[in-house]
Short mmCIF file of C-alpha atoms in Angstrom, two decimals:
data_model
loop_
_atom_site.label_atom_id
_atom_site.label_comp_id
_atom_site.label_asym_id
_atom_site.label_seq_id
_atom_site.Cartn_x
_atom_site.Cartn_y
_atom_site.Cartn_z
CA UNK A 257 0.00 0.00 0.00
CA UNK A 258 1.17 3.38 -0.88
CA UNK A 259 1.53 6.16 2.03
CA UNK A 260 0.96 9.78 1.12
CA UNK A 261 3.99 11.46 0.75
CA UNK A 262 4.00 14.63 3.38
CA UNK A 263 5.05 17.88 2.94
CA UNK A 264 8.31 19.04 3.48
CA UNK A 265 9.45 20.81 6.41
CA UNK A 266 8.67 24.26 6.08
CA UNK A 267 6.50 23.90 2.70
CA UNK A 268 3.27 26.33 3.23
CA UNK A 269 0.36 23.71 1.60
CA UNK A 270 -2.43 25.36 -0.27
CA UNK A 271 -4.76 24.64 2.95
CA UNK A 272 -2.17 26.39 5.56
CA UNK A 273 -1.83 29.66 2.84
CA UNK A 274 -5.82 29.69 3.29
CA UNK A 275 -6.26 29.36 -0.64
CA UNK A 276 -6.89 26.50 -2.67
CA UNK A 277 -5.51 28.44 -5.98
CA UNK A 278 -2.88 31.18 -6.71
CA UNK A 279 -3.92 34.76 -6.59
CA UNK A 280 -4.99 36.67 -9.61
CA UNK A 281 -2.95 39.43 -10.08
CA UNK A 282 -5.38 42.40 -10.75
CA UNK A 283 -5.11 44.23 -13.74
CA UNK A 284 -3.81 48.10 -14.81
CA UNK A 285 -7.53 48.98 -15.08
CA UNK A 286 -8.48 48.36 -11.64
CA UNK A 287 -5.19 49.67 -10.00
CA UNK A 288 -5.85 52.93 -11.95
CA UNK A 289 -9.19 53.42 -11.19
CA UNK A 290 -8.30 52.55 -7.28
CA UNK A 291 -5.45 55.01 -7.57
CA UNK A 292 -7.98 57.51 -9.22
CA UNK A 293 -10.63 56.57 -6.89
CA UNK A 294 -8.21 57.08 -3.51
CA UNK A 295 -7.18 60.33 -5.33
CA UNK A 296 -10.84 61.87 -5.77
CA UNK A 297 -11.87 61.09 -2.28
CA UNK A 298 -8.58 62.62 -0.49
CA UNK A 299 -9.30 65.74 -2.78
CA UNK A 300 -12.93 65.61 -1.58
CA UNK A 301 -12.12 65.74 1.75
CA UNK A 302 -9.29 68.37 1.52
CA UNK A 303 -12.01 70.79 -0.12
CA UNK A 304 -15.02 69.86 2.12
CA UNK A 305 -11.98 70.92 4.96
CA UNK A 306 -11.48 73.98 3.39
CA UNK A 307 -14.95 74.84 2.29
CA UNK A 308 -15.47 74.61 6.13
CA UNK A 309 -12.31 76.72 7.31
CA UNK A 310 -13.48 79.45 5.21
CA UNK A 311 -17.25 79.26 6.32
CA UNK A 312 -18.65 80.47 2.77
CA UNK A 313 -22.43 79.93 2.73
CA UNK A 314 -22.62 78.58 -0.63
CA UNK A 315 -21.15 74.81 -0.86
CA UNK A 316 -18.88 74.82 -3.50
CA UNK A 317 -16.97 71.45 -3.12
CA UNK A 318 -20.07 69.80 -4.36
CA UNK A 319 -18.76 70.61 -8.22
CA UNK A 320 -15.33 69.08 -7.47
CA UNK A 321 -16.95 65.72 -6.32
CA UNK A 322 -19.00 66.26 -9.81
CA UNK A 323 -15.77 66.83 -11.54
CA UNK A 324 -14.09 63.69 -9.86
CA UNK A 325 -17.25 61.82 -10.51
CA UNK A 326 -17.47 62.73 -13.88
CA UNK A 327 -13.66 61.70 -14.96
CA UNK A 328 -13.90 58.27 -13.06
CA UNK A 329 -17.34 57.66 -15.38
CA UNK A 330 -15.06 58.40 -18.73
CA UNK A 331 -12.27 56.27 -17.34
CA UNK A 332 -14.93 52.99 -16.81
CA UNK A 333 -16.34 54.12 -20.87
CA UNK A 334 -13.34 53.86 -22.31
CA UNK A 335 -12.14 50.65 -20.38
CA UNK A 336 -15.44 49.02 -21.58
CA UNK A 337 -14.66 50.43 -25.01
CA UNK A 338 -11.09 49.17 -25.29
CA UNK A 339 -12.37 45.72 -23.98
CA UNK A 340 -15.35 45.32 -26.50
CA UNK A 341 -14.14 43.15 -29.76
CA UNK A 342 -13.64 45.21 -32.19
CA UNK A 343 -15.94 45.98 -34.94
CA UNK A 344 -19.80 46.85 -34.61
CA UNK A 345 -20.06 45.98 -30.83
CA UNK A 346 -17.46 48.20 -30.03
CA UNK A 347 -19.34 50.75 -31.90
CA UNK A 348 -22.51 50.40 -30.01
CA UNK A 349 -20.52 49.96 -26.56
CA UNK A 350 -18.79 53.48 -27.73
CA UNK A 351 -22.31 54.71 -28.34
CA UNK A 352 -24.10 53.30 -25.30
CA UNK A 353 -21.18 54.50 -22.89
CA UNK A 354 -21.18 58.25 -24.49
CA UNK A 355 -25.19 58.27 -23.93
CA UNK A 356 -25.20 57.42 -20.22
CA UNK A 357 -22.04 59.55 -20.07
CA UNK A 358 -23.72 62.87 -21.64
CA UNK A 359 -27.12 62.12 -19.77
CA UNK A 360 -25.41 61.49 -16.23
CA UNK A 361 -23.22 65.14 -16.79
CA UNK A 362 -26.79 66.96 -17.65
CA UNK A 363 -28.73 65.75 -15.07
CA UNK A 364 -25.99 65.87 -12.58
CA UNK A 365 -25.69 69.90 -13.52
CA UNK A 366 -29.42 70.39 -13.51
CA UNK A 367 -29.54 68.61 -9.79
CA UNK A 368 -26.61 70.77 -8.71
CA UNK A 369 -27.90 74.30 -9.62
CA UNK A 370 -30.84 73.87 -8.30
CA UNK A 371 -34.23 74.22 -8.67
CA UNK A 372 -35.82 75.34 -11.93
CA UNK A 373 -36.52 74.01 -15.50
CA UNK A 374 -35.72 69.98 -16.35
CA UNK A 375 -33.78 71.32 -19.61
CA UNK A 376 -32.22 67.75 -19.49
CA UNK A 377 -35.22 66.92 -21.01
CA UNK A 378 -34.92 68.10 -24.26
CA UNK A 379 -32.14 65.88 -25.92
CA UNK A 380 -32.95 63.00 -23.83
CA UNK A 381 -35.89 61.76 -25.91
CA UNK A 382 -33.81 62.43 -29.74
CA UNK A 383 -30.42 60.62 -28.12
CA UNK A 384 -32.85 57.65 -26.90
CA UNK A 385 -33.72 57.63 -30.62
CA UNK A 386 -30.51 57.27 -31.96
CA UNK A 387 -29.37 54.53 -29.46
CA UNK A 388 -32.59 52.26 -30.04
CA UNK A 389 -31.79 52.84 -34.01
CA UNK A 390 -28.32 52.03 -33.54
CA UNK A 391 -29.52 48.71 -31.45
CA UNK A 392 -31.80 47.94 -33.98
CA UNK A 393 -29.55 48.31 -36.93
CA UNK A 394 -26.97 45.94 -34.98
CA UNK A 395 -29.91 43.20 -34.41
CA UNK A 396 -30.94 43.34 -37.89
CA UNK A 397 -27.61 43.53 -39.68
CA UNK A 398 -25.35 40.97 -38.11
CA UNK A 399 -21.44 41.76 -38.25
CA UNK A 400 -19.83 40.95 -41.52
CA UNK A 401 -17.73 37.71 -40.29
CA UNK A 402 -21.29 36.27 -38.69
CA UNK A 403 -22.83 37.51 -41.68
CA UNK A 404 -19.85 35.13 -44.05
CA UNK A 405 -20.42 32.25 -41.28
CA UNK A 406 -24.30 32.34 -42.27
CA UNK A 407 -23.76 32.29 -45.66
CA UNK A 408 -21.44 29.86 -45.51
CA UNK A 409 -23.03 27.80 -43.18
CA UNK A 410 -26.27 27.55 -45.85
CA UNK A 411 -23.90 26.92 -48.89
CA UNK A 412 -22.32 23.88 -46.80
CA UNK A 413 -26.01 22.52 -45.98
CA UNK A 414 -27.26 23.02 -49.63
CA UNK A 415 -24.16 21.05 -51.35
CA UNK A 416 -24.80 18.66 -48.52
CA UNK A 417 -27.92 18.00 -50.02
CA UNK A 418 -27.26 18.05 -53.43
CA UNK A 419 -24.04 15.66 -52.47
CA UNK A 420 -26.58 13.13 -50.94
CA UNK A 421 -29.12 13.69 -53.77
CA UNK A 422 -25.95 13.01 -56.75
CA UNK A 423 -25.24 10.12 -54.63
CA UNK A 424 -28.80 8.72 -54.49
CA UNK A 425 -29.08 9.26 -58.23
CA UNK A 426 -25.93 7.65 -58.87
CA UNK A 427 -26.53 4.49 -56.73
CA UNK A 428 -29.97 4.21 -58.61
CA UNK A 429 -28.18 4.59 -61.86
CA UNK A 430 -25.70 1.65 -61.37
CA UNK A 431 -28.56 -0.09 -59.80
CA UNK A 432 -30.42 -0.31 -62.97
CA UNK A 433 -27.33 -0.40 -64.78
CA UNK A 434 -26.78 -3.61 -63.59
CA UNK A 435 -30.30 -4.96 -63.01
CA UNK A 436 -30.66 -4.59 -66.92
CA UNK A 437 -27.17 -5.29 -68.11
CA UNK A 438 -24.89 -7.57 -66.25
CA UNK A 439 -27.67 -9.40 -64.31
CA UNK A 440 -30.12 -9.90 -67.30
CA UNK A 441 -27.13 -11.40 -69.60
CA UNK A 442 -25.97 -13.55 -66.07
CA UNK A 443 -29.36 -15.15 -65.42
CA UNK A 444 -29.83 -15.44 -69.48
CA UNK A 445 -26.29 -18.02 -68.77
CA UNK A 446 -28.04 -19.60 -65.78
CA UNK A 447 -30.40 -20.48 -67.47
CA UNK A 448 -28.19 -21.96 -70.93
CA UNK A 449 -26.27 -23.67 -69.04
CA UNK A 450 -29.11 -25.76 -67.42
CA UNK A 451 -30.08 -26.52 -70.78
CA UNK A 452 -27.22 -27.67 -71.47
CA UNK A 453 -26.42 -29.83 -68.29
CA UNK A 454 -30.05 -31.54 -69.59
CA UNK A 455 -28.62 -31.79 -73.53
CA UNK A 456 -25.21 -33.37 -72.65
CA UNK A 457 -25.72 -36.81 -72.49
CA UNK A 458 -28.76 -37.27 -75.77
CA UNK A 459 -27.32 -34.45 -77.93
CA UNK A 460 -23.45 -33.37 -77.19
CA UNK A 461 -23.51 -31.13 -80.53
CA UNK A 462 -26.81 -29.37 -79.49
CA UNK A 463 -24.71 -29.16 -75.98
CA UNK A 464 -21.72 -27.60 -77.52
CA UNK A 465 -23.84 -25.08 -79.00
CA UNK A 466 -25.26 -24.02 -76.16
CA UNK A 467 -21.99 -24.08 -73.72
CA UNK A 468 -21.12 -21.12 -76.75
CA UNK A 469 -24.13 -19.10 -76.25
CA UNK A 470 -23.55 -19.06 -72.60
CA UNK A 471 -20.09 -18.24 -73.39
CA UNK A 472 -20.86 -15.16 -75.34
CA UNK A 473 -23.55 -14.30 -73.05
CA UNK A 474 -20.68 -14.54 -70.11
CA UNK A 475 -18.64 -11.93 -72.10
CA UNK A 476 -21.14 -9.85 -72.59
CA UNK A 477 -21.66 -9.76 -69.34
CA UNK A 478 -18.30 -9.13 -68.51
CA UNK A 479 -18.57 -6.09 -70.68
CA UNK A 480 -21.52 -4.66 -69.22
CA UNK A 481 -19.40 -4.79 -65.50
CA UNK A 482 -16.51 -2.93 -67.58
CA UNK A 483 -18.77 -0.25 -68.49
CA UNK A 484 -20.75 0.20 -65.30
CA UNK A 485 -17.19 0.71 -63.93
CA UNK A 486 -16.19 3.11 -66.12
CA UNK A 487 -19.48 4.70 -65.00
CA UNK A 488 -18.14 4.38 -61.17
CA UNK A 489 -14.14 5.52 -61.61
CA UNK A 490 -12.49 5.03 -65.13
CA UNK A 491 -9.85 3.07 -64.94
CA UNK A 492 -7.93 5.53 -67.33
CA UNK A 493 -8.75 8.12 -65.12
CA UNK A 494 -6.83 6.22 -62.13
CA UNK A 495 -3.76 5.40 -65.00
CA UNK A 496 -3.35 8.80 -66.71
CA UNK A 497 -5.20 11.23 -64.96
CA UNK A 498 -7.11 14.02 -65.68
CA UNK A 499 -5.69 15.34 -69.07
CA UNK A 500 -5.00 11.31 -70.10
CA UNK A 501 -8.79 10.48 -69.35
CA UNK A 502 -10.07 13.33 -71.02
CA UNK A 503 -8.17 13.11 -74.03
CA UNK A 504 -9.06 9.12 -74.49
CA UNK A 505 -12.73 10.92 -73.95
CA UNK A 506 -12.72 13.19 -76.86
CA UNK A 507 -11.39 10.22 -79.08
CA UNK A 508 -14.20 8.80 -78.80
CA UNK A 509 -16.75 11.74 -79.82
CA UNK A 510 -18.55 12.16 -83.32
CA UNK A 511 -17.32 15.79 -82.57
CA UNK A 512 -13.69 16.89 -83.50
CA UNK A 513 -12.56 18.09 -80.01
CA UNK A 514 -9.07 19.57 -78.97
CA UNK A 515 -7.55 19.18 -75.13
CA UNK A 516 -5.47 21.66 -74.57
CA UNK A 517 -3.89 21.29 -70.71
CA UNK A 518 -1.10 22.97 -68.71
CA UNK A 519 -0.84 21.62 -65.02
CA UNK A 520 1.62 21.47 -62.47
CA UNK A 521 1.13 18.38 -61.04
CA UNK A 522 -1.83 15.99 -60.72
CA UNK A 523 -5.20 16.95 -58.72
CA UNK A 524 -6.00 15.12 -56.31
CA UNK A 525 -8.63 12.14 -57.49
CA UNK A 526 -11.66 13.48 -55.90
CA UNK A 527 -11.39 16.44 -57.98
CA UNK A 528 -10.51 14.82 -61.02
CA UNK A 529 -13.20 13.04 -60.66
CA UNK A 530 -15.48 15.29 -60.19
CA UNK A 531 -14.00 17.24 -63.28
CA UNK A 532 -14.02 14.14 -65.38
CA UNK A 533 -17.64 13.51 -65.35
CA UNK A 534 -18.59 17.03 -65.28
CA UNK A 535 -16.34 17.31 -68.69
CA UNK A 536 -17.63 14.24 -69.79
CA UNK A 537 -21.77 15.45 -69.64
CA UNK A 538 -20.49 18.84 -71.31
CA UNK A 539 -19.47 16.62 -74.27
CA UNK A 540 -22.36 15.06 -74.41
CA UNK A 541 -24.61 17.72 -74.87
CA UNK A 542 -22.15 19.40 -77.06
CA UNK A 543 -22.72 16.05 -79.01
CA UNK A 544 -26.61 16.27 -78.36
CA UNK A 545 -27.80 19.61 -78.63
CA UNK A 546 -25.47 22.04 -79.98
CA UNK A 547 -25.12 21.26 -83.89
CA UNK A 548 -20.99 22.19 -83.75
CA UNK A 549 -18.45 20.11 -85.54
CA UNK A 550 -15.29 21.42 -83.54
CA UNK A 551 -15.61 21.75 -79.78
CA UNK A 552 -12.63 22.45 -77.69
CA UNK A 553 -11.22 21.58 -73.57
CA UNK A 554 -8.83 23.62 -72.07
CA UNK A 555 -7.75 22.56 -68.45
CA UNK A 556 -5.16 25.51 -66.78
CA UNK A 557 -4.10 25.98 -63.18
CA UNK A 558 -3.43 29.82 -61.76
CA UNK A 559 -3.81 31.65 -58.58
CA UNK A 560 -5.26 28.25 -56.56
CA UNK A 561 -8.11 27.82 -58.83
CA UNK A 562 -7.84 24.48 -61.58
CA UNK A 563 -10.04 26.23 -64.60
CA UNK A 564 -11.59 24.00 -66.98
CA UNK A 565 -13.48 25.45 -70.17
CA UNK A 566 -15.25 23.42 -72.39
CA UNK A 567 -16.42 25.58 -76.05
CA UNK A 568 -18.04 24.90 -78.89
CA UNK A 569 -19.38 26.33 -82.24
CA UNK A 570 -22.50 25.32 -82.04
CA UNK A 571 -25.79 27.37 -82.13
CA UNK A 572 -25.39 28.43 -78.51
CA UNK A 573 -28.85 29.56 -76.36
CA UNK A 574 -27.89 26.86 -73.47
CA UNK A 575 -29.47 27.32 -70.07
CA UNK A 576 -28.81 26.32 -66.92
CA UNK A 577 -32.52 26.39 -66.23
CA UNK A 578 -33.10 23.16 -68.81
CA UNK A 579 -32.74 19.88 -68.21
CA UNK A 580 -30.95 18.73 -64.92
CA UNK A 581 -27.46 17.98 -67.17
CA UNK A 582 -25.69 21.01 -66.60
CA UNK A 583 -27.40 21.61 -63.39
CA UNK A 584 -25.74 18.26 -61.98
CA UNK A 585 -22.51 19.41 -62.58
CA UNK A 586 -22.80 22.31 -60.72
CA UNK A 587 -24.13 20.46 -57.58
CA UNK A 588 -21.37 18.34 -58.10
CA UNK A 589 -18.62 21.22 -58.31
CA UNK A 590 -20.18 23.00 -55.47
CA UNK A 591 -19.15 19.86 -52.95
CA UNK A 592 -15.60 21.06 -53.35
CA UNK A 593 -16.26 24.60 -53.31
CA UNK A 594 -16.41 24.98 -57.13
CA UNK A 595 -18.09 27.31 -59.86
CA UNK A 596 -19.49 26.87 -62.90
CA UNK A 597 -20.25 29.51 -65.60
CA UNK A 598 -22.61 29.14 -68.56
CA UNK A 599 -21.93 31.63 -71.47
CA UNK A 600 -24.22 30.71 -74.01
CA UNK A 601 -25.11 33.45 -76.45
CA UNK A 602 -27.97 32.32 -79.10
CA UNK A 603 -26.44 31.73 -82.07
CA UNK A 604 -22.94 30.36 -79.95
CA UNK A 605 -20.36 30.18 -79.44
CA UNK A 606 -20.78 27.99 -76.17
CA UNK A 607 -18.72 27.90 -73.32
CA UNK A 608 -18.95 26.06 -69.66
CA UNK A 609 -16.44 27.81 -67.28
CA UNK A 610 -15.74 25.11 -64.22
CA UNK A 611 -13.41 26.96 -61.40
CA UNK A 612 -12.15 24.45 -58.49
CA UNK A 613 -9.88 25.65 -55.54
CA UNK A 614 -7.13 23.35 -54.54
CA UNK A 615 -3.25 23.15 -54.15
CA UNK A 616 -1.07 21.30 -56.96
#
């Protein structure tokens, strides 16, 4: 069993010093507004003393205790003013501090003249004004780094959304991609295959035949896989990248396309992802809708942003606003914080300006 270790001779514990924690030091604010404080009330005294050694009828020492008073309350304004954060709420600690400041030094002169008129009353009502509009203004317009935090706060919830909506859509496309492909062609073999477990024996030749069929149908199969995976991740994409994949892409078009591309290094594969496919569906309808025969990728890096414009000479008048193509790819650029930019002139050209922050 372990034994407390005690003290040493002549330590002071924290229960002998009568405090369980070190003292807080106190800060310049309070030891000059002590000092001040010890300073006005010596003073006050001195000229009550003389006030009474002179035996004057009128009591006079009653402004100095308003002067004291007065430069202690502009000492505690500006402490709460250097305090406040800066920005708006040290504006409206500024403004609240000079309000009770200005009304505390007119009523305090009223009260010490004496009797007669409440001429305090006269500004009181139009500052009042201006401090419940300045309150109001602060309530309603939020400061401009709250104001960036909203905004950014809703951006990050609507990409959220749209993230898990792409997602949804694209599990429900490979779903059906392989419900009608790969597993239609698969059960298709099932089923030759018991046909021909039933033909070997009576008719090997009829057998053979078959065991071919299911072959072919077992290929085909194989092929439909390849291309839902091509749908998932290109496998170019993962062997040459961004400029690679897109360049096998525009091979492949009915469309004589040019990739131009100048980057530092590779992006990292979420992005080029995203990029691919979004390149990819502007091909497509460049393909589809647009009547060109030269379109045109250009893929640059500068000043953070990886810029990707897709053009074309076709008949222009694209919108955002029809169909959900175009409007996909900018939900799935906005995940990472990207842009995209329609300029679509009738009559064309056409181009799709795709902006993506990152580091290469």
């Amino acid at each position: 069993m372990i034994e407390p270790s005690e003290p040493a001779t002549g330590a002071v514990t924290p229960a002998e010093s009568g405090t369980g924690a070190p003292r807080r030091r106190p800060s310049r604010w309070a030891v000059a507004l002590t000092a001040l404080t010890i300073v006005a009330v010596a003073d006050g005294i001195f000229q009550l003393w003389l006030w009474t050694a002179n035996g004057d009828r009128y009591f006079w020492p009653r402004w100095v205790w308003f002067g004291w008073a007065t430069l202690i309350v502009v000492v505690l304004a500006v402490r709460d003013a250097v305090r406040a954060p800066a920005g708006r709420r040290r504006g409206w600690v500024v403004h609240r501090d000079l309000f009770l400041l200005v009304n505390a030094v007119q009523i305090g002169a009223w009260a010490l003249v004496g009797h007669g008129f409440f001429w305090p009353a006269w500004p009181l009502p139009f500052m009042t004004a201006l401090l419940a509009g300045h309150w109001w203004m602060l309530r309603r317009m939020p400061p401009s780094r709250e104001r960036e935090l909203a905004e950014r706060v809703d951006v990050l919830t609507r990409t959220r959304r749209d993230a898990l909506d792409v997602r949804a859509a694209e599990l429900e496309r490979i779903e059906r991609d392989l419900h009608d492909g790969a597993q239609a062609r698969l059960v298709s073999v099932a089923m030759t295959l018991g046909m021909t477990e039933r033909l070997v024996a009576r008719d090997p030749a009829a057998a053979g035949d078959l065991v071919a069929e299911a072959r072919a149908g077992a290929l085909a199969a194989l092929e439909d896989l390849r291309t839902v995976m091509r749908g998932i991740h290109p496998p170019v994409l993962g062997d040459r990248g961004l400029v690679g994949a897109v360049e096998a892409l525009a091979v492949d078009l009915s469309v004589a396309t040019t990739v131009t591309a100048a980057l530092p290094a590779r992006p990292p594969a979420p992005l080029e992802s995203a990029l691919y496919f979004a390149v990819s569906e502007c091909l497509a309808n460049v393909v589809k809708h647009s009547h060109a025969d030269r379109a045109t990728v250009t893929i640059g890096y500068g000043l953070g942003l990886l810029t990707v414009v897709v053009g074309d000479n076709g008949i222009g008048g694209a919108r955002l606003d029809l169909g959900t193509g175009l409007l996909g790819v900018a939900r799935r650029l906005e995940v990472f914080d990207g842009t995209l930019e329609l300029r679509s002139p009738p009559g064309g050209p056409t181009e799709v300006i795709m902006e993506l922050p990152c580091e290469l």
